[in-house]
Tab-separated table of C-alpha atoms and ligand atoms in Angstrom:
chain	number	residue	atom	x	y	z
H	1	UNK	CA	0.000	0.000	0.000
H	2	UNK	CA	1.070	3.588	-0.904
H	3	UNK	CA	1.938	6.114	1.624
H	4	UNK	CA	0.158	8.441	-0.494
H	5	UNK	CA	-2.608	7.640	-2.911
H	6	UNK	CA	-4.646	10.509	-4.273
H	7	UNK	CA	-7.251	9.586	-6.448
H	8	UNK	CA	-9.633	11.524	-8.883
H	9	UNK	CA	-9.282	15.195	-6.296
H	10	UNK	CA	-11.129	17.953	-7.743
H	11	UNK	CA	-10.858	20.863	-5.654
H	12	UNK	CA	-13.264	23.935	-5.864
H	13	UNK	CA	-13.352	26.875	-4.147
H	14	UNK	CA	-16.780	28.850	-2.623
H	15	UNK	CA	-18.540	30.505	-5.697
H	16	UNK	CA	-15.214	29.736	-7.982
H	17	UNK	CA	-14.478	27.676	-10.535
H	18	UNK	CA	-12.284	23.902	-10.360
H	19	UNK	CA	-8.693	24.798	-9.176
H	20	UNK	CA	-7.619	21.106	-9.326
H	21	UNK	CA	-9.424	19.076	-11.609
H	22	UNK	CA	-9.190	15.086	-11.683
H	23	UNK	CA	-5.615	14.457	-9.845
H	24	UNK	CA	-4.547	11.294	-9.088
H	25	UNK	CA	-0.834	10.767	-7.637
H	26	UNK	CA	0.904	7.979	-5.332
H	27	UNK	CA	3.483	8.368	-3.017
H	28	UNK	CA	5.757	5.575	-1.424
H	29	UNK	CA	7.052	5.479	2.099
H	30	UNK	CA	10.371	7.584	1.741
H	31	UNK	CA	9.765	8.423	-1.662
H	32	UNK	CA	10.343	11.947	-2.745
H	33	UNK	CA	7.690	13.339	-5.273
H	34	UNK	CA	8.127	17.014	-6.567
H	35	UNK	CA	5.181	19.153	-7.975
H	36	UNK	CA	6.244	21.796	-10.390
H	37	UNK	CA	4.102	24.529	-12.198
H	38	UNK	CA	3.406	28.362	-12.816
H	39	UNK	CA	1.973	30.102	-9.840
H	40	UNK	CA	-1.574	29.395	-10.534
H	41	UNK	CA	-1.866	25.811	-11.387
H	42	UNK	CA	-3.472	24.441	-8.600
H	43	UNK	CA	-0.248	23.345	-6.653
H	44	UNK	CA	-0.804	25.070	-3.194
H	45	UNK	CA	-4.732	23.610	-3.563
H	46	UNK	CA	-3.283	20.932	-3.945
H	47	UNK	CA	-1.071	20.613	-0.750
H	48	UNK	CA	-3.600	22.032	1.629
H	49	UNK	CA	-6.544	19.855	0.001
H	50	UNK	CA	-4.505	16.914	0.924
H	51	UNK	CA	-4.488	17.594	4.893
H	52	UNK	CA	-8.400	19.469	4.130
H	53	UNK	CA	-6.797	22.917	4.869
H	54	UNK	CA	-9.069	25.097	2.404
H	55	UNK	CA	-10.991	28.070	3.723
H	56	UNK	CA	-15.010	26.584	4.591
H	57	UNK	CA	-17.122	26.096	2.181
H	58	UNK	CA	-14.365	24.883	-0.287
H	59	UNK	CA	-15.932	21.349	-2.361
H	60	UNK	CA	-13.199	18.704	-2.103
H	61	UNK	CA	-14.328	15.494	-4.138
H	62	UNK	CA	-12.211	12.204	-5.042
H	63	UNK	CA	-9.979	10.095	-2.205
H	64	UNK	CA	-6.855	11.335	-0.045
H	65	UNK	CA	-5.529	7.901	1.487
H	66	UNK	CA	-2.821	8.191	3.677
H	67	UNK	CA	-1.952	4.824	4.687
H	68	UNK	CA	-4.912	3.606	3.213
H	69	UNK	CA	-7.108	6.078	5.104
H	70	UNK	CA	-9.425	8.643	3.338
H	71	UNK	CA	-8.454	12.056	4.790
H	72	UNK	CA	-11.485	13.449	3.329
H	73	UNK	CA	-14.321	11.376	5.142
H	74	UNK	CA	-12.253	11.506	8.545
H	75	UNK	CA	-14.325	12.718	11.756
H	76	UNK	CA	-12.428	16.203	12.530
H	77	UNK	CA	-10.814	15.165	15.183
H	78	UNK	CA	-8.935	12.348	13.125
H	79	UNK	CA	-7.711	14.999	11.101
H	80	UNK	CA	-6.135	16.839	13.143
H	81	UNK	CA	-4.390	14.410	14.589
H	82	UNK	CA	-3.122	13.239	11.119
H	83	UNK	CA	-1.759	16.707	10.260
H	84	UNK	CA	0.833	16.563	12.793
H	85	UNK	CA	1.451	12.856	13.766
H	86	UNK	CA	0.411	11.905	9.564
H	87	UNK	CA	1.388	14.740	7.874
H	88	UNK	CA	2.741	18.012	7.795
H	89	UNK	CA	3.315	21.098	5.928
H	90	UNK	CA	6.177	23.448	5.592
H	91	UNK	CA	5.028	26.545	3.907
H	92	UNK	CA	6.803	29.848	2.243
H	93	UNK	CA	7.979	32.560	4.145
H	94	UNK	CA	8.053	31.175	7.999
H	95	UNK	CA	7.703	34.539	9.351
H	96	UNK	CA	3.874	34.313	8.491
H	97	UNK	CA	3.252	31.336	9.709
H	98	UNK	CA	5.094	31.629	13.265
H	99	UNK	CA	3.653	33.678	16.129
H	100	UNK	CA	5.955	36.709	16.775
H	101	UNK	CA	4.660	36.900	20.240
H	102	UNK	CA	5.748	33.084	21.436
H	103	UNK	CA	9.169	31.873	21.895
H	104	UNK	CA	10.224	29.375	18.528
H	105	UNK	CA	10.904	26.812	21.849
H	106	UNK	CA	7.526	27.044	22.961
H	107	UNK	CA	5.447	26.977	19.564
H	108	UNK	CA	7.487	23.932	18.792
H	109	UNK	CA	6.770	22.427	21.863
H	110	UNK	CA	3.243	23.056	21.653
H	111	UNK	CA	2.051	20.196	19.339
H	112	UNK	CA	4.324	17.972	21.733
H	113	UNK	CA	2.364	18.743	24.662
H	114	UNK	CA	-0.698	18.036	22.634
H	115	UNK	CA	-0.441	15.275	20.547
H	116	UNK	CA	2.015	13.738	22.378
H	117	UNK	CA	0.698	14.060	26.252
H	118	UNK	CA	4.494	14.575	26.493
H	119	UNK	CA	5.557	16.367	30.229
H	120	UNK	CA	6.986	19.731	30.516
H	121	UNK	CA	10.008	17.925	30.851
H	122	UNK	CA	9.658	15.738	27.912
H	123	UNK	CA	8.576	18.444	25.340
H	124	UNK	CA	11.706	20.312	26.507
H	125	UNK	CA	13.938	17.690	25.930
H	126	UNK	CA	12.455	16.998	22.263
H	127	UNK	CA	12.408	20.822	21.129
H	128	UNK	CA	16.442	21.012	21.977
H	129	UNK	CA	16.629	17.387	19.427
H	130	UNK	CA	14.406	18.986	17.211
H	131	UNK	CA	16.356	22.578	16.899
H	132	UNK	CA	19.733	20.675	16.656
H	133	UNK	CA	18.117	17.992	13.818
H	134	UNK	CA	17.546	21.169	11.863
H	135	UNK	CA	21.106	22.560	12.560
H	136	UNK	CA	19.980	25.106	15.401
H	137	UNK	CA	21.579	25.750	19.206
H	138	UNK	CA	19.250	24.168	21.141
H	139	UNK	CA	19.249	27.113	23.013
H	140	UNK	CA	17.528	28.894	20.496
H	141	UNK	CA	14.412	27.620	21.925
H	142	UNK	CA	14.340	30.908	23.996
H	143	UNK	CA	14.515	33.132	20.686
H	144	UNK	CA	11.809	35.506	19.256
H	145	UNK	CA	10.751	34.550	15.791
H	146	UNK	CA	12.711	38.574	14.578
H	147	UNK	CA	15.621	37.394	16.310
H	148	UNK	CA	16.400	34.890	13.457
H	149	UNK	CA	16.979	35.148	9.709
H	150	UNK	CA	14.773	34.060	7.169
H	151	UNK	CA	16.922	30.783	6.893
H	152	UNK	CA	16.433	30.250	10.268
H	153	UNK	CA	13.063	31.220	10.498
H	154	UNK	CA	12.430	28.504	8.047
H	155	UNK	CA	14.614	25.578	9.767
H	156	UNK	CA	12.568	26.482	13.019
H	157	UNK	CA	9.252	25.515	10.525
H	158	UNK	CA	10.914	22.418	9.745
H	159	UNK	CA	11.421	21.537	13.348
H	160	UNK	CA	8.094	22.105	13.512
H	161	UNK	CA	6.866	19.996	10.849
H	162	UNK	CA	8.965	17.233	12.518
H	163	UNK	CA	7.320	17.602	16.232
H	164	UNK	CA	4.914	14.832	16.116
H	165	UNK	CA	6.869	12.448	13.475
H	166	UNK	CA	5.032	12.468	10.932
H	167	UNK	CA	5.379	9.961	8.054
H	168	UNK	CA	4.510	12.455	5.511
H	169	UNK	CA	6.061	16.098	4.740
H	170	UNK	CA	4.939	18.171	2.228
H	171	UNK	CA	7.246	21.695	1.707
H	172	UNK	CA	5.084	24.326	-0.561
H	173	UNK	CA	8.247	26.442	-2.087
H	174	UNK	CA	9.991	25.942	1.059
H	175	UNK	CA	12.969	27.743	-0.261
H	176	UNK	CA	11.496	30.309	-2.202
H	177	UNK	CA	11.585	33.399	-0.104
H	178	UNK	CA	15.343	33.242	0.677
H	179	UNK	CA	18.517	33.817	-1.071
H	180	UNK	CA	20.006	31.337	-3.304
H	181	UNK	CA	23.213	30.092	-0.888
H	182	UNK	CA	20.440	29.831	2.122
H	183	UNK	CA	18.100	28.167	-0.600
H	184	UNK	CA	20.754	25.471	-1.303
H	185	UNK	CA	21.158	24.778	2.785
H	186	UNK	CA	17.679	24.321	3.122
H	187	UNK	CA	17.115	21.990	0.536
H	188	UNK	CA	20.009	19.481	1.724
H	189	UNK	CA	18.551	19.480	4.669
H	190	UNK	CA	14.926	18.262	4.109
H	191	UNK	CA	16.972	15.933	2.173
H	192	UNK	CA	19.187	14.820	4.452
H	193	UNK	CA	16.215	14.407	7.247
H	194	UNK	CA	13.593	12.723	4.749
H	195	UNK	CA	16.688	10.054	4.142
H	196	UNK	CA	17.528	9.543	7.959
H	197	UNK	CA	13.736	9.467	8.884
H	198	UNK	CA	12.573	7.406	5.549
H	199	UNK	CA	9.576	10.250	5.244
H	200	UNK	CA	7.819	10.443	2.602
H	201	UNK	CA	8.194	14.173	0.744
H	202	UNK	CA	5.975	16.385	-1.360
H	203	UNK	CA	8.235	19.256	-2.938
H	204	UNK	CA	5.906	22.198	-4.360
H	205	UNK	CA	8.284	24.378	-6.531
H	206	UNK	CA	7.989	26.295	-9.778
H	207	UNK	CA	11.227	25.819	-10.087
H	208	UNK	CA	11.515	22.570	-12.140
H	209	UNK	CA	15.906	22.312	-11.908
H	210	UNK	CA	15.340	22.409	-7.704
H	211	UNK	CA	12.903	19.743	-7.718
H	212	UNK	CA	14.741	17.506	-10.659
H	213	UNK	CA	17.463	17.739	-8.141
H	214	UNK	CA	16.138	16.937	-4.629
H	215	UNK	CA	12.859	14.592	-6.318
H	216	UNK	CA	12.591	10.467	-7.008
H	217	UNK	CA	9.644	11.439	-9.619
H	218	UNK	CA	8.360	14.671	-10.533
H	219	UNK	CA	4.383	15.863	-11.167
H	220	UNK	CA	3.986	18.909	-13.685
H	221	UNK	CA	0.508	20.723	-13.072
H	222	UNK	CA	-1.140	22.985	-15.740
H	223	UNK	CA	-4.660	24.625	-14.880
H	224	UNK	CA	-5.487	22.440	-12.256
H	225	UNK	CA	-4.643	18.873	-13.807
H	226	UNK	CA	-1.468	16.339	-13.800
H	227	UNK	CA	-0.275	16.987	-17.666
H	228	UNK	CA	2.631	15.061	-16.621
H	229	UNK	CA	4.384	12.742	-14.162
H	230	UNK	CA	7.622	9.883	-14.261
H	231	UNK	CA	11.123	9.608	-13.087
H	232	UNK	CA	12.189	13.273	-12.114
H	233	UNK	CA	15.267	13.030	-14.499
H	234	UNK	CA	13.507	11.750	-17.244
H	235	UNK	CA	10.503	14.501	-16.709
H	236	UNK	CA	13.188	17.515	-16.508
H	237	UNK	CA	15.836	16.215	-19.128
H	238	UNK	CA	13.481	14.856	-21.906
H	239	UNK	CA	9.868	15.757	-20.910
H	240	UNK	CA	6.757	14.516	-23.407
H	241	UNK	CA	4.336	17.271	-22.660
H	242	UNK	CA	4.847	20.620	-24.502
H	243	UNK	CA	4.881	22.231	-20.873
H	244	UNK	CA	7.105	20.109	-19.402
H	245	UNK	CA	9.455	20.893	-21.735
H	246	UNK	CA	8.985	24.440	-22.021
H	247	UNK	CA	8.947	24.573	-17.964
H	248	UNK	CA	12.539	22.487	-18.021
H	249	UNK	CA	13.997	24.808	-20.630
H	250	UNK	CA	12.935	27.589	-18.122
H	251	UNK	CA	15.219	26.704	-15.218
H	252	UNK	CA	18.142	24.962	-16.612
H	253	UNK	CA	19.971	25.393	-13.900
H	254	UNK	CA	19.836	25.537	-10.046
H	255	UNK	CA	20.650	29.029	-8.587
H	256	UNK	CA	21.067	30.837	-11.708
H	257	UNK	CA	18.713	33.480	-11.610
H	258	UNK	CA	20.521	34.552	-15.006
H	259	UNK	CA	19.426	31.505	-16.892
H	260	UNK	CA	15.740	31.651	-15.663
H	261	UNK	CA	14.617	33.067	-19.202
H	262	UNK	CA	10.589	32.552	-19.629
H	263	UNK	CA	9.666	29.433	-21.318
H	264	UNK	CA	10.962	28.420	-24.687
H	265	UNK	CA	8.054	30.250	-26.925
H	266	UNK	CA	5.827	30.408	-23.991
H	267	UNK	CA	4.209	33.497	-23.974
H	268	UNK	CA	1.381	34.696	-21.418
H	269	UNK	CA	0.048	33.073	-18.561
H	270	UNK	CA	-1.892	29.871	-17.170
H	271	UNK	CA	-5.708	30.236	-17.635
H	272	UNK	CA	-7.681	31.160	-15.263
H	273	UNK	CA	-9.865	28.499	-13.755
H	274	UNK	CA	-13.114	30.286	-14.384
H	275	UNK	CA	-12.632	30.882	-17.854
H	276	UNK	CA	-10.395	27.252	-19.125
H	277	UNK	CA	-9.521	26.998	-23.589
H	278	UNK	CA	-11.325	24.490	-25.291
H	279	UNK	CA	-9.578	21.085	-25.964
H	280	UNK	CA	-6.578	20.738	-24.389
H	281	UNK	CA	-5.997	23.994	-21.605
H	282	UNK	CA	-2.486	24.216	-22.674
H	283	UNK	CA	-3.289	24.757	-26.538
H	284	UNK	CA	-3.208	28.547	-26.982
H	285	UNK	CA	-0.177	28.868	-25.482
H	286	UNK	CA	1.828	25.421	-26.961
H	287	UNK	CA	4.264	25.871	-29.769
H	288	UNK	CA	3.490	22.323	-31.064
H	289	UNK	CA	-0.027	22.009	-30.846
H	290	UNK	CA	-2.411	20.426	-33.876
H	291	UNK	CA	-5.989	22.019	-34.904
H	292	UNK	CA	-7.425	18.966	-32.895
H	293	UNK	CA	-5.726	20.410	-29.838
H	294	UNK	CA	-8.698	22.681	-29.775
H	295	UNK	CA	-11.453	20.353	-29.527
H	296	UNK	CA	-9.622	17.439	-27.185
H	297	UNK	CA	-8.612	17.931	-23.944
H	298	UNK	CA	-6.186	14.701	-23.783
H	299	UNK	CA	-6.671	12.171	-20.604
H	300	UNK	CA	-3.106	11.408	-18.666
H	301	UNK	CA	-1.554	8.556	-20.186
H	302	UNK	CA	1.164	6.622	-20.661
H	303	UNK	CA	4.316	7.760	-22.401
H	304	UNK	CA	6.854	5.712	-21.991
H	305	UNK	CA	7.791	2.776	-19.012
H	306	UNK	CA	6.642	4.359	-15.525
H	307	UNK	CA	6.101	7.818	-17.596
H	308	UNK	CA	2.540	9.327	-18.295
H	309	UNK	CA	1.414	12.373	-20.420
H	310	UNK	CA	-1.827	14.090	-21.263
H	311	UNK	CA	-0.738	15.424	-25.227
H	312	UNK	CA	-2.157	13.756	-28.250
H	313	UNK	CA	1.949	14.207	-29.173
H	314	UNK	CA	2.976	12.206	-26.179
H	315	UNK	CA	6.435	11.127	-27.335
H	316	UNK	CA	7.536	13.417	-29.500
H	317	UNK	CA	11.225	13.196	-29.633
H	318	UNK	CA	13.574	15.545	-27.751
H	319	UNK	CA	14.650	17.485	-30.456
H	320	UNK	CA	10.897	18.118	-31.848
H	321	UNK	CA	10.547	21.164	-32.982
H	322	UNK	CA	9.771	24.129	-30.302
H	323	UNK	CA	9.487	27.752	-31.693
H	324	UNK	CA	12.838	29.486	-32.237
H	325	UNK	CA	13.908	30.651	-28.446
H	326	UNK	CA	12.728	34.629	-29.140
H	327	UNK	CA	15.187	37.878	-29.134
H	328	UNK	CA	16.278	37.972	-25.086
H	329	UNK	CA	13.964	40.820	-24.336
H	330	UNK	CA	11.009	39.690	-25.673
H	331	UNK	CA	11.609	36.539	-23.633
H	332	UNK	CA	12.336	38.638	-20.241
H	333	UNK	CA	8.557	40.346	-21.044
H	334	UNK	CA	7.079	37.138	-21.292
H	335	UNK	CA	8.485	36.135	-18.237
H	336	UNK	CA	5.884	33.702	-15.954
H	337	UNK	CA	4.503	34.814	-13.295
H	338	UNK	CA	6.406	33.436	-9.942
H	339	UNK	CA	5.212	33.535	-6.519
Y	401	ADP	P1	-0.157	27.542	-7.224
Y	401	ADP	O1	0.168	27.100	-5.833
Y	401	ADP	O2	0.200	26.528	-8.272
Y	401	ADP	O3	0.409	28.890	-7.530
Y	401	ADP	P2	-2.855	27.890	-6.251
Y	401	ADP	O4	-3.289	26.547	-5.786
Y	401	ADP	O5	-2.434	28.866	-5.240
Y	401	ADP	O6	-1.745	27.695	-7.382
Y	401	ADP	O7	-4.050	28.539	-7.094
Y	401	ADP	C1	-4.784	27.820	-8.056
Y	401	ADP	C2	-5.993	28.642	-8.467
Y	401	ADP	O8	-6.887	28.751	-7.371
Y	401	ADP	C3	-5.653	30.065	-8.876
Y	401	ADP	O9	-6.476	30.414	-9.976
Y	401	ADP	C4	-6.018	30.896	-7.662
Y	401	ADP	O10	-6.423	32.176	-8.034
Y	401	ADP	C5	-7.174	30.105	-7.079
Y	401	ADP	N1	-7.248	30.263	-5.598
Y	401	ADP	C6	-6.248	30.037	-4.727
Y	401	ADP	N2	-6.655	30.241	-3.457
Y	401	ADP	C7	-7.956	30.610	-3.537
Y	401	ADP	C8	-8.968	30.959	-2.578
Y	401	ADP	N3	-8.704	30.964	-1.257
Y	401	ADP	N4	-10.196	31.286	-3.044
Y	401	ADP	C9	-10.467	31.277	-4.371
Y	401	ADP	N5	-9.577	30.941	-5.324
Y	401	ADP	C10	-8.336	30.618	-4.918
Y	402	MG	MG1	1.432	27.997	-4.397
């Protein structure tokens, strides 16, 4: 049985339109998956849909099971539970999401105390493991959330995430907000603790290089569906899906914010869900697509061994044919949107 298995989630929010539309994933016990996408295609609603985060009112259809258990029919207080001792999520920009007024020591401790029945004594004694785990002074613990750095800020959200051990973590652009040296630290060590703890990992970047680097298997989202999803080398170094590929030839390399031209002949932005293209979503904007394209929005299928694609082109060589990379400026215009 999969860690993970997420099957068929549509996601829609009060008086809105479908933000995720029809995903199905799997995730192995300490398997590393890594979702990749423009801002805008669904990936966040994805994450929090997964641990039934979404503002009241929000329709979540399909199955979340998490060691075989559907997160979505769970009694409230089941799910709760499960997003700390289950699952947990490390979000972007830890300075929101920690409470300036508490000591880091104490708001780690508090899930501890909780979910744990641990003593005084004994949530203590884990917070110093935790802060050192995550390459912190354990006497830290007695810090302010402003008397850290972003870096740190964000190591103290990882602790966090850890508090309960949990056999899931999913990191939406953990290393997004900080600078590129930080970026690199942070990354090794969600690595480094996924491997000791055999944790399963969700990695939500738009960044395709970061994930191709840190990922087992890689999912690309475009308005709200899976267009593509296989062996995270494979998917960044020879994608099938017109996106993919476009997306790949966007971040070629890690830390280069040089190199981070828009998309290959990717102009414009993802749809919006309220108002999705006919046929396939992608079509207007994909520099390969057929008249058909129009008409057919292609299911996910397979493209290869352990590979699947939603394009009627699914397998188009490498080297097909993507528009002529544009004069630099006109590519800088066309930049996408990032978070
Ligand atoms: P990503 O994380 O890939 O950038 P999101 O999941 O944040 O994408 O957003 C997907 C779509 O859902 C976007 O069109 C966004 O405007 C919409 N959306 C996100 N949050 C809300 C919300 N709270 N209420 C209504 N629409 C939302
Ligand atoms: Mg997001």
């Amino acid at each position: 049985m999969s860690l993970l298995d997420v099957r068929n989630l549509t996601v829609t929010y009060p008086g809105g339109a479908a933000a995720v539309r029809g995903v199905d994933l799997r995730l192995d016990a300490g398997r590393k998956l890594g979702l990749a996408g423009e801002s805008g295609c669904g990936k966040s609603t994805l994450a929090l849909a997964l641990l039934r985060l979404l503002p009241a009112g929000t329709r979540i259809t399909g199955e979340v099971l998490l060691d075989g258990e559907d997160v979505l029919t769970m009694k409230w207080g089941r799910v709760r539970a499960v997003r700390w001792a289950g699952a947990s999520v490390v979000f972007q920009g830890a300075m929101h999401s920690l409470n300036a007024v508490h000591r880091i020591g104490d708001q780690i401790a508090e899930p501890i105390l909780l979910h744990r029945k641990a003593t005084a004594a004994g949530a203590k004694r884990k917070t110093g493991e935790l802060l050192e785990q995550v390459g912190l002074p354990a006497a830290r613990a007695d810090a302010y959330p402003h008397e850290l750095s972003g870096g740190q800020r964000q190591r103290v959200m990882i602790a966090m995430a850890l508090a309960c051990d949990p056999r899931l973590i999913i990191a939406d652009e953990p290393t997004t907000a900080l600078d590129v040296m930080i970026q690199a630290q942070i990354l090794r060590l969600i690595e480094q603790l996924v491997a000791d703890q055999d944790l399963g990992l969700i990695m939500i970047s738009h960044d395709l290089a970061v994930l191709a680097d840190t990922c087992d298997r890689l999912a690309v989202m475009y308005a709200g569906r899976v267009v593509e999803e296989g062996p995270a080398a494979q998917v960044y170094e020879d994608a099938r899906h017109p996106y993919a590929r476009a997306l790949s030839a966007a971040f070629p390399r890690i830390g280069d914010p040089g190199s981070r031209f828009a998309p290959q002949g990717l102009a414009g932005d993802p749809p919006d869900p309220a108002a999705l293209p006919s046929g396939c979503t992608f079509h207007p904007r994909c520099p390969v697509a057929l008249e058909s394209c129009a008409e057919q929005d292609p299911a996910l299928r397979e493209a290869g061994p352990g590979r699947r694609a939603a394009c009627v082109l699914a397998g188009p060589p490498p080297d097909a044919p993507l528009a002529e990379p544009q004069d630099p400026q006109a590519l800088q215009e066309a930049r996408p949107t990032t978070p």
